[in-house]
Coordinates of C-alpha atoms in Angstrom, one line a residue:
M1 CA 87.5 135.8 73.9
H2 CA 86.3 132.6 72.1
L3 CA 87.9 129.2 72.0
S4 CA 88.4 129.8 68.3
D5 CA 90.6 132.8 69.0
L6 CA 93.2 130.5 70.5
R7 CA 94.1 129.0 67.2
G8 CA 97.8 129.6 66.4
R9 CA 98.6 131.1 69.8
S10 CA 100.7 129.8 72.6
V11 CA 98.4 128.8 75.5
A12 CA 99.2 127.6 79.1
V13 CA 96.5 125.9 81.1
W14 CA 97.0 126.7 84.8
G15 CA 95.6 124.0 87.1
T16 CA 95.2 120.3 86.5
G17 CA 91.9 119.4 88.2
R18 CA 88.7 118.7 86.4
E19 CA 88.5 122.2 85.0
G20 CA 92.1 122.1 83.9
M21 CA 91.6 118.8 82.1
A22 CA 88.5 120.1 80.4
A23 CA 90.3 123.3 79.3
A24 CA 93.4 121.5 78.0
T25 CA 91.2 119.1 75.9
A26 CA 89.1 121.9 74.5
V27 CA 92.0 124.2 73.7
A28 CA 94.0 121.4 72.0
A29 CA 91.0 120.8 69.7
H30 CA 91.3 124.4 68.4
G31 CA 94.9 124.2 67.1
P32 CA 97.0 126.4 69.4
A33 CA 100.6 127.0 68.3
S34 CA 101.8 125.5 71.6
L35 CA 100.0 124.2 74.7
C36 CA 101.2 123.2 78.2
A37 CA 99.7 122.6 81.6
V38 CA 101.0 124.1 84.8
N39 CA 100.5 122.8 88.3
D40 CA 102.2 125.0 90.9
R41 CA 101.0 122.9 93.9
A42 CA 101.3 119.3 92.9
N43 CA 100.9 117.0 95.9
F44 CA 99.3 113.7 96.9
L45 CA 95.8 115.1 96.2
S46 CA 96.6 115.9 92.5
L47 CA 94.8 114.0 89.8
P48 CA 96.8 111.9 87.3
W49 CA 98.0 113.9 84.2
D50 CA 98.9 111.2 81.7
G51 CA 97.9 109.6 78.4
P52 CA 96.6 111.7 75.5
L53 CA 96.1 114.6 77.9
A54 CA 99.8 114.8 78.7
E55 CA 100.7 114.4 75.1
A56 CA 98.5 117.3 74.1
A57 CA 99.6 119.5 77.0
P58 CA 102.9 118.5 78.6
L59 CA 102.8 119.1 82.4
V60 CA 105.1 121.6 84.1
T61 CA 105.3 121.7 87.9
G62 CA 107.0 123.9 90.5
E63 CA 108.7 127.3 89.9
E64 CA 109.3 126.5 86.2
G65 CA 105.6 126.9 85.8
L66 CA 105.8 130.7 86.2
A67 CA 108.2 131.0 83.2
R68 CA 105.9 129.0 81.1
L69 CA 102.9 131.1 82.1
L70 CA 104.8 134.3 81.3
A71 CA 105.8 133.0 77.9
A72 CA 102.2 132.3 76.9
D73 CA 100.0 134.5 74.8
V74 CA 97.0 133.4 76.8
V75 CA 96.7 131.7 80.2
V76 CA 93.6 129.7 80.9
R77 CA 93.5 129.4 84.7
S78 CA 91.3 127.0 86.7
P79 CA 88.8 128.5 89.1
G80 CA 90.9 127.3 92.0
V81 CA 93.7 129.7 91.1
P82 CA 93.0 132.7 93.3
N83 CA 93.2 136.4 92.3
T84 CA 95.7 136.9 95.1
H85 CA 98.2 134.3 93.9
P86 CA 101.6 136.1 93.5
W87 CA 101.9 134.8 90.0
M88 CA 98.7 136.5 89.0
A89 CA 100.2 139.8 90.0
E90 CA 103.2 139.2 87.8
L91 CA 101.0 138.1 84.9
R92 CA 99.0 141.3 85.1
R93 CA 102.2 143.4 85.4
R94 CA 103.5 141.8 82.2
G95 CA 100.2 142.2 80.4
V96 CA 99.6 138.5 79.8
T97 CA 95.9 137.7 78.9
V98 CA 94.3 135.6 81.6
T99 CA 90.9 133.9 81.2
Q100 CA 89.1 130.8 82.3
G101 CA 87.3 127.9 80.6
T102 CA 84.1 129.3 82.0
A103 CA 84.6 132.6 80.2
L104 CA 85.7 130.9 76.9
W105 CA 82.5 128.8 77.0
M106 CA 80.2 131.7 77.9
A107 CA 81.4 133.7 75.0
D108 CA 79.8 131.1 72.7
H109 CA 76.7 130.2 74.8
A110 CA 75.6 133.2 76.9
R111 CA 72.3 133.7 75.0
R112 CA 71.2 130.2 75.8
T113 CA 72.2 130.2 79.4
V114 CA 70.8 130.8 82.9
G115 CA 73.7 131.5 85.2
V116 CA 73.3 131.3 89.0
T117 CA 75.7 132.6 91.6
G118 CA 75.4 133.6 95.3
S119 CA 77.2 133.3 98.6
K120 CA 74.6 130.8 99.6
G121 CA 71.8 129.0 97.7
K122 CA 73.3 128.8 94.2
S123 CA 73.6 125.0 94.2
T124 CA 70.0 124.4 95.3
T125 CA 68.5 127.2 93.2
S126 CA 70.2 126.2 90.0
S127 CA 69.2 122.6 90.6
L128 CA 65.6 123.7 91.2
I129 CA 65.6 125.8 88.0
S130 CA 66.8 122.9 85.9
H131 CA 64.4 120.5 87.6
L132 CA 61.3 122.7 87.2
L133 CA 62.2 123.6 83.6
T134 CA 62.3 119.9 82.7
A135 CA 58.9 119.5 84.4
V136 CA 57.3 122.1 82.1
D137 CA 58.8 120.6 79.0
R138 CA 61.8 122.9 78.7
P139 CA 64.7 120.5 78.2
N140 CA 68.0 121.8 79.5
V141 CA 71.6 120.8 80.4
F142 CA 72.8 121.4 83.9
G143 CA 76.4 122.0 84.9
G144 CA 79.1 124.3 86.1
N145 CA 80.6 124.5 89.6
I146 CA 78.2 121.9 90.9
G147 CA 79.6 119.1 88.8
V148 CA 80.5 119.1 85.1
P149 CA 82.9 121.7 83.8
L150 CA 81.3 123.9 81.2
L151 CA 83.8 122.9 78.5
D152 CA 82.6 119.3 78.9
L153 CA 78.9 120.1 78.4
P154 CA 77.1 118.8 75.3
E155 CA 75.4 121.2 72.9
A156 CA 71.9 122.1 73.9
E157 CA 69.2 124.8 73.4
L158 CA 69.2 125.8 77.1
Y159 CA 71.8 125.6 79.9
V160 CA 71.4 126.1 83.6
L161 CA 74.7 126.7 85.4
E162 CA 75.8 127.1 89.0
L163 CA 78.8 129.5 89.0
S164 CA 81.2 130.2 91.8
S165 CA 82.7 133.6 92.5
Y166 CA 86.0 132.3 91.0
Q167 CA 84.2 131.4 87.8
C168 CA 82.5 134.7 87.6
T169 CA 85.7 136.7 87.9
D170 CA 86.9 136.5 84.3
L171 CA 83.6 136.6 82.5
T172 CA 83.3 139.1 79.7
D173 CA 79.8 137.9 78.7
S174 CA 76.7 137.7 81.0
P175 CA 74.2 134.9 80.6
R176 CA 70.7 135.6 79.2
V177 CA 69.3 135.3 82.7
A178 CA 71.8 136.2 85.4
V179 CA 70.7 135.1 88.9
V180 CA 72.2 136.1 92.3
T181 CA 70.8 134.4 95.4
A182 CA 72.6 136.0 98.3
L183 CA 75.6 138.1 99.2
F184 CA 77.9 138.0 102.3
P185 CA 81.6 137.9 102.9
E186 CA 83.2 134.7 101.4
H187 CA 86.5 133.5 99.9
L188 CA 88.1 136.8 101.0
D189 CA 91.6 135.3 100.9
A190 CA 91.2 134.3 97.2
H191 CA 89.6 137.6 96.1
G192 CA 91.7 140.0 98.2
G193 CA 88.9 141.4 100.4
E194 CA 85.2 141.9 100.8
R195 CA 84.9 144.6 98.2
E196 CA 86.8 142.6 95.7
Y197 CA 84.7 139.5 96.4
Y198 CA 81.5 141.4 95.8
R199 CA 82.9 142.9 92.6
D200 CA 84.0 139.5 91.3
K201 CA 80.7 137.8 92.3
L202 CA 78.6 140.5 90.6
N203 CA 80.7 140.4 87.4
L204 CA 78.0 137.8 86.4
I205 CA 75.6 140.7 85.8
A206 CA 78.1 143.2 84.5
H207 CA 78.0 142.3 80.8
D208 CA 74.6 143.0 79.4
P209 CA 72.4 140.1 80.7
G210 CA 68.9 139.9 79.3
T211 CA 67.3 139.7 82.7
V212 CA 68.7 139.9 86.3
V213 CA 66.8 137.9 88.9
V214 CA 67.8 138.2 92.6
N215 CA 66.6 137.3 96.1
G216 CA 65.1 140.7 96.9
T217 CA 65.0 139.9 100.6
D218 CA 68.8 139.7 101.0
P219 CA 69.8 143.1 102.5
R220 CA 73.5 143.1 101.5
L221 CA 72.6 142.1 97.9
A222 CA 70.0 144.8 97.8
A223 CA 72.5 147.4 98.9
E224 CA 75.1 146.3 96.3
L225 CA 72.5 146.4 93.5
G226 CA 71.2 149.8 94.4
G227 CA 68.7 150.9 91.7
R228 CA 69.8 148.5 89.1
P229 CA 66.8 146.9 87.2
A230 CA 66.2 143.4 88.5
V231 CA 63.4 141.0 89.3
R232 CA 63.5 140.9 93.1
A233 CA 62.0 137.6 94.2
G234 CA 60.4 137.5 97.6
F235 CA 58.3 140.6 97.2
P236 CA 54.6 140.8 96.4
D237 CA 55.1 142.1 92.9
T238 CA 56.8 138.8 91.9
T239 CA 57.1 135.3 93.5
H240 CA 56.9 135.2 97.3
V241 CA 55.5 133.3 100.3
A242 CA 52.3 134.5 102.0
P243 CA 49.3 133.0 103.7
G244 CA 47.3 131.0 101.2
P245 CA 43.6 130.0 101.0
D246 CA 43.9 127.7 104.0
G247 CA 45.8 130.2 106.1
A248 CA 49.0 128.3 105.9
P249 CA 52.1 129.6 104.0
W250 CA 51.8 129.3 100.2
F251 CA 54.0 130.2 97.3
H252 CA 52.5 133.0 95.3
L253 CA 53.0 134.7 91.9
R254 CA 52.0 138.2 92.7
E255 CA 48.5 138.0 94.1
R256 CA 47.9 134.4 92.8
P257 CA 48.4 131.4 95.2
L258 CA 50.4 128.7 93.5
F259 CA 50.8 125.8 96.0
P260 CA 51.5 125.3 99.7
R261 CA 54.9 125.8 101.3
A262 CA 54.5 122.3 102.6
A263 CA 55.0 121.0 99.0
L264 CA 58.7 121.9 99.2
P265 CA 60.5 119.1 101.1
L266 CA 63.6 121.2 101.9
V267 CA 64.0 122.6 105.4
G268 CA 64.7 126.2 106.3
R269 CA 63.4 129.6 105.4
H270 CA 66.4 130.1 103.0
N271 CA 65.1 127.3 100.8
E272 CA 61.7 129.1 100.5
G273 CA 63.7 132.0 99.1
N274 CA 65.6 129.7 96.7
L275 CA 62.3 128.4 95.3
C276 CA 60.9 132.0 94.9
V277 CA 64.0 132.9 92.8
A278 CA 63.7 129.7 90.7
L279 CA 60.0 130.4 89.9
A280 CA 60.9 134.0 89.0
V281 CA 63.5 132.7 86.6
L282 CA 61.0 130.4 84.9
E283 CA 58.7 133.4 84.4
A284 CA 61.6 135.4 82.9
L285 CA 62.1 132.5 80.4
G286 CA 58.5 132.8 79.3
V287 CA 57.0 129.9 81.3
D288 CA 53.4 130.6 82.3
V289 CA 54.0 129.8 86.0
G290 CA 50.3 130.3 87.0
A291 CA 49.0 128.0 84.2
R292 CA 51.5 125.3 85.0
R293 CA 51.2 125.6 88.8
D294 CA 50.0 122.0 89.2
D295 CA 52.9 120.6 87.2
L296 CA 55.3 122.8 89.2
A297 CA 53.8 121.7 92.5
A298 CA 54.3 118.1 91.6
A299 CA 57.9 118.8 90.5
V300 CA 58.6 120.7 93.7
A301 CA 57.3 117.9 95.8
G302 CA 59.5 115.4 94.0
F303 CA 62.6 117.6 94.3
R304 CA 65.4 116.1 96.5
G305 CA 68.0 118.1 98.2
L306 CA 71.6 118.0 96.9
A307 CA 74.0 115.4 98.1
H308 CA 76.1 117.9 100.0
R309 CA 73.5 120.6 101.0
L310 CA 71.5 119.7 104.2
A311 CA 71.4 116.1 103.0
E312 CA 70.0 113.9 105.8
I313 CA 71.6 110.5 106.5
A314 CA 69.5 108.2 108.6
D315 CA 71.4 106.2 111.3
P316 CA 70.3 103.1 113.4
S317 CA 71.2 105.0 116.6
G318 CA 68.2 107.4 116.2
L319 CA 70.5 110.3 115.3
T320 CA 70.1 112.2 112.1
F321 CA 73.4 113.0 110.4
V322 CA 73.3 115.9 108.0
D323 CA 75.9 116.6 105.2
D324 CA 76.1 120.3 104.6
T325 CA 79.7 120.3 103.5
L326 CA 79.0 123.0 100.9
A327 CA 78.5 125.5 103.8
T328 CA 81.9 127.2 103.6
S329 CA 81.2 130.4 105.6
P330 CA 79.7 131.3 109.0
Y331 CA 76.6 132.8 107.3
A332 CA 75.9 129.5 105.5
A333 CA 76.4 127.6 108.7
I334 CA 73.9 129.9 110.4
H335 CA 71.2 129.1 107.9
A336 CA 71.9 125.4 108.4
I337 CA 71.7 125.6 112.2
D338 CA 68.4 127.6 112.0
A339 CA 66.9 124.8 109.9
Y340 CA 67.2 122.5 113.0
E341 CA 66.3 125.0 115.7
D342 CA 63.7 122.7 117.2
R343 CA 66.0 119.6 117.7
P344 CA 69.0 118.8 119.9
L345 CA 72.0 119.7 117.7
T346 CA 75.7 119.0 117.4
V347 CA 77.6 121.0 114.7
I348 CA 80.9 120.0 113.2
V349 CA 82.9 123.0 112.0
G350 CA 86.3 123.6 110.5
G351 CA 88.3 123.4 107.3
T352 CA 90.7 125.6 105.3
D353 CA 91.4 128.7 107.5
R354 CA 90.9 131.8 105.3
G355 CA 90.9 134.2 108.3
L356 CA 87.2 134.8 108.3
D357 CA 85.5 136.7 111.1
Y358 CA 83.4 134.3 113.1
T359 CA 81.8 137.0 115.2
P360 CA 78.5 136.8 113.3
L361 CA 78.3 133.1 114.2
R362 CA 79.0 133.9 117.9
E363 CA 76.3 136.6 117.9
H364 CA 73.8 134.3 116.3
L365 CA 74.4 131.5 118.9
A366 CA 74.2 133.8 121.9
E367 CA 70.9 132.3 123.1
R368 CA 71.1 128.9 121.4
E369 CA 71.7 125.6 123.2
L370 CA 73.9 123.2 121.1
T371 CA 77.3 121.5 120.9
V372 CA 80.0 122.6 118.5
I373 CA 83.0 120.4 117.6
G374 CA 86.0 121.9 115.8
I375 CA 88.2 120.1 113.4
P376 CA 91.4 121.4 111.7
D377 CA 92.4 123.7 110.4
S378 CA 90.0 126.5 111.4
G379 CA 87.9 124.5 113.9
P380 CA 89.9 125.5 117.0
R381 CA 89.7 129.2 116.0
I382 CA 85.9 128.9 115.5
V383 CA 85.6 127.2 118.9
E384 CA 87.7 130.0 120.5
A385 CA 85.3 132.6 118.9
L386 CA 82.4 130.9 120.7
A387 CA 84.1 130.7 124.1
G388 CA 82.0 131.9 127.0
L389 CA 78.6 131.4 125.4
P390 CA 76.6 130.0 128.3
K391 CA 74.5 127.5 126.3
V392 CA 77.2 126.4 123.8
R393 CA 79.4 123.4 124.6
T394 CA 82.6 123.3 122.6
E395 CA 85.1 120.6 121.9
T396 CA 88.0 120.2 119.4
V397 CA 89.4 117.0 117.8
D398 CA 92.1 116.2 115.3
E399 CA 90.2 114.3 112.6
L400 CA 86.7 114.3 111.1
V401 CA 86.1 110.7 112.2
D402 CA 87.0 111.7 115.8
A403 CA 84.4 114.5 115.5
V404 CA 81.7 112.0 114.4
R405 CA 82.6 109.5 117.1
L406 CA 82.4 112.3 119.8
S407 CA 79.1 113.6 118.4
R408 CA 77.6 110.1 118.9
E409 CA 78.5 110.4 122.6
L410 CA 77.3 114.0 123.1
T411 CA 74.1 114.2 121.0
P412 CA 70.8 112.9 122.5
V413 CA 68.8 110.3 120.7
G414 CA 66.5 112.0 118.2
G415 CA 69.1 114.8 117.8
V416 CA 71.0 116.0 114.7
V417 CA 74.7 115.9 113.9
L418 CA 75.3 118.6 111.3
L419 CA 78.5 118.9 109.3
S420 CA 78.3 122.5 108.4
P421 CA 82.0 123.4 108.3
A422 CA 81.8 127.2 107.8
A423 CA 85.1 126.7 105.9
P424 CA 86.1 125.2 102.5
S425 CA 87.5 121.7 102.1
Y426 CA 90.8 122.2 100.4
G427 CA 94.0 121.3 102.1
R428 CA 93.0 118.0 103.8
F429 CA 90.6 117.0 101.1
R430 CA 90.6 117.2 97.3
N431 CA 87.3 119.0 97.2
F432 CA 83.9 119.1 98.8
E433 CA 82.9 115.7 97.4
H434 CA 86.0 114.2 99.1
R435 CA 85.0 115.7 102.4
S436 CA 81.5 114.5 102.1
E437 CA 82.7 111.0 101.3
A438 CA 84.9 111.1 104.4
F439 CA 82.0 112.1 106.5
R440 CA 79.9 109.2 105.3
E441 CA 82.7 106.8 105.8
A442 CA 83.2 108.2 109.4
I443 CA 79.5 107.7 110.1
A444 CA 79.7 104.0 108.9
E445 CA 83.0 103.4 110.8
T446 CA 81.7 104.8 114.1
A447 CA 78.4 103.0 113.9
A448 CA 80.2 99.7 113.9
S449 CA 82.5 100.6 116.8

């Protein structure tokens, strides 16, 4: 379905955050017969819905919203509306067409798009792809889940998008290059289960992409792909890391050394994999990676990590605070913890409780010495899952600022305080940016106390 197909039809936009605002604005411009906005969970975190936006799409809240959705020809839901929402079941039962702004946009732009998803690494990998393309004279527009809603993007010859599992769910067109970085259980409450999550995530590659690029070293992703044709980064027949001319690790394109691993300023083995995927995407787009290796090496060296992904924050105390608020699962937290395996470490965990199994985190920390501080809502349950580990000290507090204050007391000078929540931000925070902002404010507040 294209945006132009909404002309003359009754449309309801479900959700009033950034994606809902973008959708309402875009749909209004295409002349629907009627348009309204529905917010079934309006609270103190809701963004204002007023001015021209409210005139174009009057806002309906509460239970009345369901009637307006059922009366629409097309419902454009925001990514934050889960598949498991009871209203979704009723819409499906009544045969109402449900789509998203992402799907509407992709219908018109798929052939000019690199789309990146994954249970971990999608933000960094998509950022790397955009950054490296710019360095080799391939201008592009970057957007998606990481910041700008697709319907707000300007026209361009090439797009690089970071796409969440929610955004992938309703796609009916795959991008020209479809990229998957990793696969493990995530967002199960919103998708309905592990199988449903994998199905929705891999919907990105289900609609005739030109090329599929994946992290070939991810075992669960490999199992889900089976024999499907794909460029499997991390293996010797494509981009991978192996000993270079000096015996140190280098990035390679097949047998050809490109540049040293040391050129990449990001910590962790998982980030090596992210760059291997990014380089494989450039080759899929026709970039002569070998010939441009010097330009690429310089661009890699100049790449800075994302604001909310293992972003280090210096502190006068001698501690290093690390904002990894995008780590919303135990598997993502495991990767972050491993990145600081050689330093004293305190980890702050907890957020929206989606009922995830934290046994993998417990198993991974069985021989690790560190401190874990749990914050609401899921923090106490994570701490309980770690009970009895001989080298893991656990504490719980009621607020993020209390966790930061306690971490200052418990972490040795030279150590790391890592916010890697293993849970999403919604409930107590508007979004991950809000949680990150609160973390930085807590660091500043406790430094002065």
